Structure formats: C-alpha cells, structure tokens
mmCIF file of C-alpha atoms and ligand atoms in Angstrom:
data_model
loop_
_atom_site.group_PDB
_atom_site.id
_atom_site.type_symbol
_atom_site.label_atom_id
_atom_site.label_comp_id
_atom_site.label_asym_id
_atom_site.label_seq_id
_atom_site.Cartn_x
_atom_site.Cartn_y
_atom_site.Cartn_z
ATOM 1 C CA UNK A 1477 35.191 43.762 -58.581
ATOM 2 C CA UNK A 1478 33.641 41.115 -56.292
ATOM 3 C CA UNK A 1479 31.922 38.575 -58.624
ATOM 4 C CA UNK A 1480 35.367 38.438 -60.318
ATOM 5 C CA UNK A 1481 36.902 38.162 -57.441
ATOM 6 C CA UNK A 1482 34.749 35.675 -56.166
ATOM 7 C CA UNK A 1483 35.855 33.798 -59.083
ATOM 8 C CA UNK A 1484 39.331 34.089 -58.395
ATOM 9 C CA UNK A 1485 38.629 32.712 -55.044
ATOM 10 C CA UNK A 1486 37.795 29.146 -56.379
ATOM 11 C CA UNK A 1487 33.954 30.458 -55.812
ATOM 12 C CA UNK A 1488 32.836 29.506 -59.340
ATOM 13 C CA UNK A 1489 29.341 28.213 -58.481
ATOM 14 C CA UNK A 1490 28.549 31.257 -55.394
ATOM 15 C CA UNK A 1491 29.491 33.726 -58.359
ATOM 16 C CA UNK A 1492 27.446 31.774 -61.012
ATOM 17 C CA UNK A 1493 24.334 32.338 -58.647
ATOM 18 C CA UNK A 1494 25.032 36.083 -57.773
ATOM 19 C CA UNK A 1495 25.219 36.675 -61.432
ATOM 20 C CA UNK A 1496 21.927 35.075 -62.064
ATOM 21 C CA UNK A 1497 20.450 36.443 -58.981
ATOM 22 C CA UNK A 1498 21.884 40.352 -60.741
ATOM 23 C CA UNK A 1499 20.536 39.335 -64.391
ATOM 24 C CA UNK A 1500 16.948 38.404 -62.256
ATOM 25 C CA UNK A 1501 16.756 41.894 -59.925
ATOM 26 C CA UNK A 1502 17.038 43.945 -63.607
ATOM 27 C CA UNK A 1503 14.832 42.346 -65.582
ATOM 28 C CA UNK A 1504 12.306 42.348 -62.160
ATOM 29 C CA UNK A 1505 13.205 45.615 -61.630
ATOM 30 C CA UNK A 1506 12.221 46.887 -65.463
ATOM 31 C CA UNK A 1507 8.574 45.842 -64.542
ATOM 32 C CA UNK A 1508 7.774 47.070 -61.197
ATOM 33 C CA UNK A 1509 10.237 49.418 -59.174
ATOM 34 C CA UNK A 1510 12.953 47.438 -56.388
ATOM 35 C CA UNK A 1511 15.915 49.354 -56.241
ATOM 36 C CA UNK A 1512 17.473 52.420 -57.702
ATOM 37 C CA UNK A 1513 20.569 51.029 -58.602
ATOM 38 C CA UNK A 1514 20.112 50.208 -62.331
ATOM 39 C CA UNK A 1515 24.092 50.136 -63.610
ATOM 40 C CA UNK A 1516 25.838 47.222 -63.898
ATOM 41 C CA UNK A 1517 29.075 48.844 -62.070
ATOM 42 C CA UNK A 1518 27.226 50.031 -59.140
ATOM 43 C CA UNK A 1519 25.074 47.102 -58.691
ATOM 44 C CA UNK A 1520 27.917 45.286 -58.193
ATOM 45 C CA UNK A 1521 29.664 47.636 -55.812
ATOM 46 C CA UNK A 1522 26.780 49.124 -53.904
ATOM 47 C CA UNK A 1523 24.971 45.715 -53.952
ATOM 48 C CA UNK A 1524 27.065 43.111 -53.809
ATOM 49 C CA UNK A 1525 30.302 43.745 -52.374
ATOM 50 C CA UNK A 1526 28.574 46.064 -49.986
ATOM 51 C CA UNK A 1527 26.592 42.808 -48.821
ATOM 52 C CA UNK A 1528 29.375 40.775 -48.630
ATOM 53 C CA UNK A 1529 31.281 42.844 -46.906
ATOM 54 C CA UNK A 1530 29.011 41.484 -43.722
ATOM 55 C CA UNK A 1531 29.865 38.114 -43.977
ATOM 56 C CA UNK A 1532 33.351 38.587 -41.797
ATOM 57 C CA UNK A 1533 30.935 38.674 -38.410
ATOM 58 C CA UNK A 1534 28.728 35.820 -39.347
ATOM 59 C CA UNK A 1535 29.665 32.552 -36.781
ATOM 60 C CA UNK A 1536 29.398 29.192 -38.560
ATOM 61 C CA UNK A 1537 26.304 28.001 -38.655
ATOM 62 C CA UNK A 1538 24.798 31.021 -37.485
ATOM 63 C CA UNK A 1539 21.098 31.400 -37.712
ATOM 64 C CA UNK A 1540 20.254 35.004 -39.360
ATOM 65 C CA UNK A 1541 17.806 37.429 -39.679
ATOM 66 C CA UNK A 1542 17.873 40.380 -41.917
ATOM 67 C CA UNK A 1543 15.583 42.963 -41.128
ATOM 68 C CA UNK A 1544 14.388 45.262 -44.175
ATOM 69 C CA UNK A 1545 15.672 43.009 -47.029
ATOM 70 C CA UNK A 1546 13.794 45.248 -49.891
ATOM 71 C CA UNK A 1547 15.429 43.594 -52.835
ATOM 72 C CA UNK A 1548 17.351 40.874 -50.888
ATOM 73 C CA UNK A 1549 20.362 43.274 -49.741
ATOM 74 C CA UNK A 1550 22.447 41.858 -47.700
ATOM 75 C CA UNK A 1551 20.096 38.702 -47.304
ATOM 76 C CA UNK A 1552 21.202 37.436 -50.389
ATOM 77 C CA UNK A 1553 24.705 37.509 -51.487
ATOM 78 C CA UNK A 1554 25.036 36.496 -47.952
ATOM 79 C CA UNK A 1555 22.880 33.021 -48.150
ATOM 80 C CA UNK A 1556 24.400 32.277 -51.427
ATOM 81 C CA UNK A 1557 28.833 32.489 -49.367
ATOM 82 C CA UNK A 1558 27.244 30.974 -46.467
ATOM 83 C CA UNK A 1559 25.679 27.904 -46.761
ATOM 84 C CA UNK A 1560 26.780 26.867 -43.622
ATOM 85 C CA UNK A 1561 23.668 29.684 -42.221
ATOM 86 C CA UNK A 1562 20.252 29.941 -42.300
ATOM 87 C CA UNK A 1563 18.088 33.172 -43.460
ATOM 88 C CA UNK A 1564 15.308 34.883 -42.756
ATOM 89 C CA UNK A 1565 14.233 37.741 -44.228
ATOM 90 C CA UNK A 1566 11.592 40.368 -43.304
ATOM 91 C CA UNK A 1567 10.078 42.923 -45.082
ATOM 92 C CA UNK A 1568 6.684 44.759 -44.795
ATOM 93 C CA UNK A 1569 6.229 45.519 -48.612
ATOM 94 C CA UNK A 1570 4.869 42.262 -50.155
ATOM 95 C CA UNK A 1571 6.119 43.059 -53.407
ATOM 96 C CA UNK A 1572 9.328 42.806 -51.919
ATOM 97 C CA UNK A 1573 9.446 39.644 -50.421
ATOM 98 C CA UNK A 1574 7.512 37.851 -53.144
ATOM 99 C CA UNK A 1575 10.624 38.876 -55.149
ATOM 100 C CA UNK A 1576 13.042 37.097 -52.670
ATOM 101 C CA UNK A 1577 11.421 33.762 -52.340
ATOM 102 C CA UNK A 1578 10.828 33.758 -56.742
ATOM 103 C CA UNK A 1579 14.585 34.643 -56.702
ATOM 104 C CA UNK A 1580 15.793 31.602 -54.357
ATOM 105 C CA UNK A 1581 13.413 28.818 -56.202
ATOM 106 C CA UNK A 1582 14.589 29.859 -58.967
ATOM 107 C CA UNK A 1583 18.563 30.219 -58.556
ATOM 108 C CA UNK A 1584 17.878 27.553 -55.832
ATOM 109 C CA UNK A 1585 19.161 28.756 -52.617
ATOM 110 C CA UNK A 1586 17.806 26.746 -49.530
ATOM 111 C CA UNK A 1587 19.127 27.970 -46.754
ATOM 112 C CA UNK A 1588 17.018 31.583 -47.261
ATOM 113 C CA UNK A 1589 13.467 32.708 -47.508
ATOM 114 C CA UNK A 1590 12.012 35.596 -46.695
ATOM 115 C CA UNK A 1591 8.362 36.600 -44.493
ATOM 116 C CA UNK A 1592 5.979 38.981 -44.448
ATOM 117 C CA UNK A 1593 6.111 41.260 -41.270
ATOM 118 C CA UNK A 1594 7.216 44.346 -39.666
ATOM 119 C CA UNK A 1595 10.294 44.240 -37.581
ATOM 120 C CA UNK A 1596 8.157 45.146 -34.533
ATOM 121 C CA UNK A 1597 6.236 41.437 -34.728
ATOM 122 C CA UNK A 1598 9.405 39.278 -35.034
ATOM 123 C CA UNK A 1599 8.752 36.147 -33.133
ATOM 124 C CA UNK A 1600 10.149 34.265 -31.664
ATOM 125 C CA UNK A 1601 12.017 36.515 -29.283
ATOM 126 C CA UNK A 1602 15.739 35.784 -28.586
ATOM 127 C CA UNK A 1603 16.166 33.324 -31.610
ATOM 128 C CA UNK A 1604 18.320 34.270 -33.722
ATOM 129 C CA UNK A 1605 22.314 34.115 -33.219
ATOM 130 C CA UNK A 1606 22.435 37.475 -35.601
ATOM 131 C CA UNK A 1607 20.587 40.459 -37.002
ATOM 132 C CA UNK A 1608 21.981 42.067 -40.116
ATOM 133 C CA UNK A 1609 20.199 45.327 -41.794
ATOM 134 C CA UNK A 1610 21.368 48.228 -44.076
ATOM 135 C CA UNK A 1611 19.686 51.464 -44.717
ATOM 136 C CA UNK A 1612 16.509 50.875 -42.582
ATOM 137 C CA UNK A 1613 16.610 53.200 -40.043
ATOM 138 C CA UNK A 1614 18.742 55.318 -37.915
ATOM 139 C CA UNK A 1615 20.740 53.167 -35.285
ATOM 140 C CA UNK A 1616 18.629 53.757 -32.130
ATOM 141 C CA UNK A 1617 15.637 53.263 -34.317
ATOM 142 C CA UNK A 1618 17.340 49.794 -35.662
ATOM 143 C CA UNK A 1619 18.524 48.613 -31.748
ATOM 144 C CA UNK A 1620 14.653 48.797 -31.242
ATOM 145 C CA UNK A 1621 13.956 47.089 -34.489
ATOM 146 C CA UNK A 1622 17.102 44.053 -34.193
ATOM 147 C CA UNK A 1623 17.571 43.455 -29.972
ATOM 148 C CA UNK A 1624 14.703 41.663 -29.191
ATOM 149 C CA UNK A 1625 15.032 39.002 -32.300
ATOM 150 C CA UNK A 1626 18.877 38.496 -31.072
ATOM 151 C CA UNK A 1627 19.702 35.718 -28.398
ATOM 152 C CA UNK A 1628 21.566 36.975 -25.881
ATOM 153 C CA UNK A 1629 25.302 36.609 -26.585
ATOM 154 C CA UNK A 1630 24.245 37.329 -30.197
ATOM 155 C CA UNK A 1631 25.311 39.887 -32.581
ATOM 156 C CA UNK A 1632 23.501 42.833 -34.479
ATOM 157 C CA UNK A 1633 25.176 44.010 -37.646
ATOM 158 C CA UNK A 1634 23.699 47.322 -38.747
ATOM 159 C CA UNK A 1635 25.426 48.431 -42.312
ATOM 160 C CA UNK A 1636 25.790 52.215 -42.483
ATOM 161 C CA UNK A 1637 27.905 55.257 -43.880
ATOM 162 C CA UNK A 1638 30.487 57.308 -42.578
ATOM 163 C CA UNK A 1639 28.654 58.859 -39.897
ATOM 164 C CA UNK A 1640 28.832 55.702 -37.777
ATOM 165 C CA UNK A 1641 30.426 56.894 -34.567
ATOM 166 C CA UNK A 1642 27.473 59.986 -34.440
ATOM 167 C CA UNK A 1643 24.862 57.153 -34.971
ATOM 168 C CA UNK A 1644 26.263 55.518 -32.268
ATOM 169 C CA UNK A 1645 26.367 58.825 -29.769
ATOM 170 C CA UNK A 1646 22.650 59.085 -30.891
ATOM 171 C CA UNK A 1647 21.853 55.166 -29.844
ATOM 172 C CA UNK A 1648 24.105 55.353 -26.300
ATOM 173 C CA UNK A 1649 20.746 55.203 -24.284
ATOM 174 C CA UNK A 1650 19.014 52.619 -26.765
ATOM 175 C CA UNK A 1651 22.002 50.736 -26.008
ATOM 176 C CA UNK A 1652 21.701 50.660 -22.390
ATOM 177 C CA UNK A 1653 17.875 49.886 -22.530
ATOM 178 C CA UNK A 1654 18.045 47.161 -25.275
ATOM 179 C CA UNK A 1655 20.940 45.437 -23.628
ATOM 180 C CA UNK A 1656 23.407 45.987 -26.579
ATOM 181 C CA UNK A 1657 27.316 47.170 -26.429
ATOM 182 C CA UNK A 1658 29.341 48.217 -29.476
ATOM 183 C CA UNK A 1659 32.367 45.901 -30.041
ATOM 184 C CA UNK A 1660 33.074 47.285 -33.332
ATOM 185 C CA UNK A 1661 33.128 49.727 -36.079
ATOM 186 C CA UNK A 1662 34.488 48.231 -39.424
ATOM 187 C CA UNK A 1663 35.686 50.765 -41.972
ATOM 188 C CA UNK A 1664 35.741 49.732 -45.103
ATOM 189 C CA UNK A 1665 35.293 51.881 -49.011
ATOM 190 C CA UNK A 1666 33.389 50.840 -51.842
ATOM 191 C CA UNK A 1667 35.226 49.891 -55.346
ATOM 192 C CA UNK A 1668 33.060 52.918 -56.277
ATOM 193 C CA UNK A 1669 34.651 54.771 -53.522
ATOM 194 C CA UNK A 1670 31.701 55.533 -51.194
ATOM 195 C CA UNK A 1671 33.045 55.042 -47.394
ATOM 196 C CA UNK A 1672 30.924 52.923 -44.975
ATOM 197 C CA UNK A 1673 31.542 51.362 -42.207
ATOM 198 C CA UNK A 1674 29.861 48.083 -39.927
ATOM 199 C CA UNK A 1675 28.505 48.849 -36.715
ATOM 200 C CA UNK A 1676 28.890 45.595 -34.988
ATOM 201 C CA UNK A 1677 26.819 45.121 -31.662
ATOM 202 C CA UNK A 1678 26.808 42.741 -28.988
ATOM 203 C CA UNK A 1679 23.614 41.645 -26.921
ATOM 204 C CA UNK A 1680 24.831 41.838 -23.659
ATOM 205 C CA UNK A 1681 21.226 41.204 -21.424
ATOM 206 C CA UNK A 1682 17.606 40.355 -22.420
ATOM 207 C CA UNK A 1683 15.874 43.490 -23.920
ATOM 208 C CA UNK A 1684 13.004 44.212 -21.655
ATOM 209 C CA UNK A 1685 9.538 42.473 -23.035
ATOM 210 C CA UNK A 1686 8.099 45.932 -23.239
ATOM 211 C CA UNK A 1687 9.935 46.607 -26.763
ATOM 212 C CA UNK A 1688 9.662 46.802 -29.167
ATOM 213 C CA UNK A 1689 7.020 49.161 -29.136
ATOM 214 C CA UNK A 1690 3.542 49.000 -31.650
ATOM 215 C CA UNK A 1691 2.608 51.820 -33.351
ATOM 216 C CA UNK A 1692 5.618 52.734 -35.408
ATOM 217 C CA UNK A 1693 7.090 54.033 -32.178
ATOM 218 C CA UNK A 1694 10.742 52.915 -32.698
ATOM 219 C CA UNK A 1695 11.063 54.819 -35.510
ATOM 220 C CA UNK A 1696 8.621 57.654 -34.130
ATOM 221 C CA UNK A 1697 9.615 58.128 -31.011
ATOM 222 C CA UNK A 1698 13.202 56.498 -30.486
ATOM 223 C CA UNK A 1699 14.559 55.947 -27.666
ATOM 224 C CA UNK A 1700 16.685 59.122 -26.854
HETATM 225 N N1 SAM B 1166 18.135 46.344 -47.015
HETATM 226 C C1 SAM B 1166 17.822 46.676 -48.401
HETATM 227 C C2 SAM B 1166 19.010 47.324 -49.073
HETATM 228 O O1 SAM B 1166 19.959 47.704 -48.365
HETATM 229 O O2 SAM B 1166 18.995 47.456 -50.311
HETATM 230 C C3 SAM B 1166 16.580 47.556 -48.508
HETATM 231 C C4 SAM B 1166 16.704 48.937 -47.968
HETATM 232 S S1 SAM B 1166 15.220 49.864 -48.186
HETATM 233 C C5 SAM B 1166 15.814 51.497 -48.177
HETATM 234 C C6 SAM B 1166 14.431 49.696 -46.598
HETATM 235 C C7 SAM B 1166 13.540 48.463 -46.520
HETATM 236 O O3 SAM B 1166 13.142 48.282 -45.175
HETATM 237 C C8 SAM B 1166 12.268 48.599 -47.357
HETATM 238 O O4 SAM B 1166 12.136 47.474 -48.198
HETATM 239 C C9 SAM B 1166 11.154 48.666 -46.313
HETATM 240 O O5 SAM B 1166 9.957 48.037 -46.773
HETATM 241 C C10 SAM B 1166 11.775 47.931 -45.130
HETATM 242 N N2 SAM B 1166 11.293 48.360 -43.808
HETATM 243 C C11 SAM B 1166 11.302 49.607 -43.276
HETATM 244 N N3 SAM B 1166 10.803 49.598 -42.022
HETATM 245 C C12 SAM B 1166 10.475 48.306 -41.748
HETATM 246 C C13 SAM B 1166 9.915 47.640 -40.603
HETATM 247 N N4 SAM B 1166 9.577 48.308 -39.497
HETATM 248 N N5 SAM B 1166 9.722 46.302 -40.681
HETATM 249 C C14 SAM B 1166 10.044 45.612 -41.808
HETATM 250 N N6 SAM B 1166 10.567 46.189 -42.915
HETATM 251 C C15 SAM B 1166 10.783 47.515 -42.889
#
C-alpha cells in the first residue's frame, strides 16, 4: 500500500505526515461529516494513492490549484511529495476548508492552504501552471470550472473513472471553446481494484473572458 511504500522509498518524513494527516481526517470526521470513506484500507487506497497517483504531471515548481478539495483530496497528499509546489485549494463549503488549513498548521505543511470560493470566482485568471480536481463534476462541466484559472501552456488534471474517453466525447466542444486539447489518458487501478484513469489536458489558447459563466451555469447548462 502507498504509505508503506512511501516508506520504502526513503520517504520517511512525507509518510509520517500522511499518516498524521489520516489519524486527523477520522477523528474530524467522527464529529462532523467529510468523507465517506471511514476504513483504514480504503482510505488509503481511494484517498491516498488515488491522490498521488497525480503527482506524475506536476512540473517542478509548479504553482497548483485544486478545485473542489472537500477533505483535502488530491490537495493534500500532493503538497506533502511536492514541496517543490505551491497549493491552493478551493472549496465552497466552509466546513471544508476550515478543515484543510487546521490540518496543515497542525502537521505543518507550508506550501498549501486552502480559500473560500466557488470555482466560477477564481482570480486571478491565467495564474496557475496547473489545475487538479477529482469527482467534482462531469468533464465539460470541470473545463468550465479549471480553463480560465490555467496559464496558457498549462495543464488541467481532472481525476476520473473508467468512463474517461465518453467524458471526453461529451467535453469535445468545451474543449474547443475553453482552449483545451487532451494529451493524455492515464490508466491506472486501485490496490482495491477500482479502475480510473487521468484525463490530462493541455491549455492550448486563452479561454474567452466570457466564462466561466455565474449562476451555476457550468454545471447547469454545460457547454454541449
Ligand atoms: N476532491 C475531493 C475528493 O476527491 O475527495 C472532494 C470531492 S466532493 C465529491 C466535491 C467537492 O467539490 C465538495 O467539497 C464541494 O463542496 C466542491 N464543489 C462542488 N462544486 C464546486 C464549485 N463550483 N466551486 C467550488 N467547490 C465546489
């Protein structure tokens, strides 16, 4: 499993703070509700191996934003193998990100905090060198959602399941509007054995100023 593994891999002190950061989500978690994933097992294979997973498509240095975080998935695990990044995560359920920043004061992690916000008021526009997210929205929903944070050149790494290459049919004209191109769809399974896969776009052109759209509309009304 990865935290062993991690281990193995001379990452002593990265594991020592993903353990902590796992002991902090349940006991959190037994007083007010952040994720359903309650076993040990699967917290480490839907959580945290899932997470890391991501970190293959991060440049060094890169400057991230994770859109979605809920309980700090993949923000987290991420921050804590790249300290060479910065984070930024964004939620719009307080609860949520109050529960990120207590976690990295207290397991000290400094290159990651998280904000208040909806993915529609990122600002500023064009600043970050990637997006990450995972199980936020559909993919053309998510290109409305990620796009307009990336710099151009940068690139949007959406975390889904097996039905990646529909998603992406679904997103082909989301795509073209945004100014995003698929370079990649990573396959991967789960030491619990659930498949997924990494959708890995490229922002090819400046997303026009008009998205994303208020009102909920990405998600609403996407872009079809
Ligand atoms: N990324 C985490 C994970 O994989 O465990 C959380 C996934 S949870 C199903 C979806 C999260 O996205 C929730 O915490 C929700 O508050 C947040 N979310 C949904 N739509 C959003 C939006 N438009 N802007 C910001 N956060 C949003």
């Amino acid at each position: 499993m990865m935290l062993d593994t991690l281990q193995l891999m001379n990452f002593a002190a990265e594991n020592e703070k993903l353990k902590a950061f796992s002991d902090f989500l349940k006991s959190e978690n037994a007083k007010y509700n952040l994720t359903a994933v309650t076993d040990d097992k699967e917290i480490i294979s839907k959580h945290f191996f899932d997470s890391l997973v991501g970190e293959r498509f991060l440049e060094k240095g890169a400057n991230v934003c994770d859109i979605g975080s809920g309980a700090g998935f993949p923000l987290i695990p991420l921050a804590v193998l790249r300290g060479d990044c910065s984070f930024t995560g964004v939620d719009s359920t307080q609860k949520k990100v109050n529960f990120i920043n207590a976690a990295c004061a207290m397991l000290d992690i400094k290159n990651c905090y998280a904000v208040h916000a909806r993915a529609e008021e990122i600002k500023p526009r064009g600043s970050f060198s990637a997006v990450t997210a995972r199980a936020v929205a559909s993919l053309n929903t998510l290109c409305e959602y990620c796009l307009p944070a990336l710099r151009v050149d940068g690139v949007m790494i959406a975390y889904k399941g097996s039905a990646a290459e529909e998603e992406v049919a679904e997103a082909e004209k989301a795509l073209v509007v945004l100014g995003g191109r698929v370079e990649e769809i990573f396959r991967y399974t789960l030491p619990t054995g659930e498949d997924r896969a990494i959708i890995k776009i490229r922002k090819t052109a400046p997303t026009p100023t008009k998205y994303p759209r208020p009102g909920n509309k990405p998600r609403l009304k996407p872009i079809k």
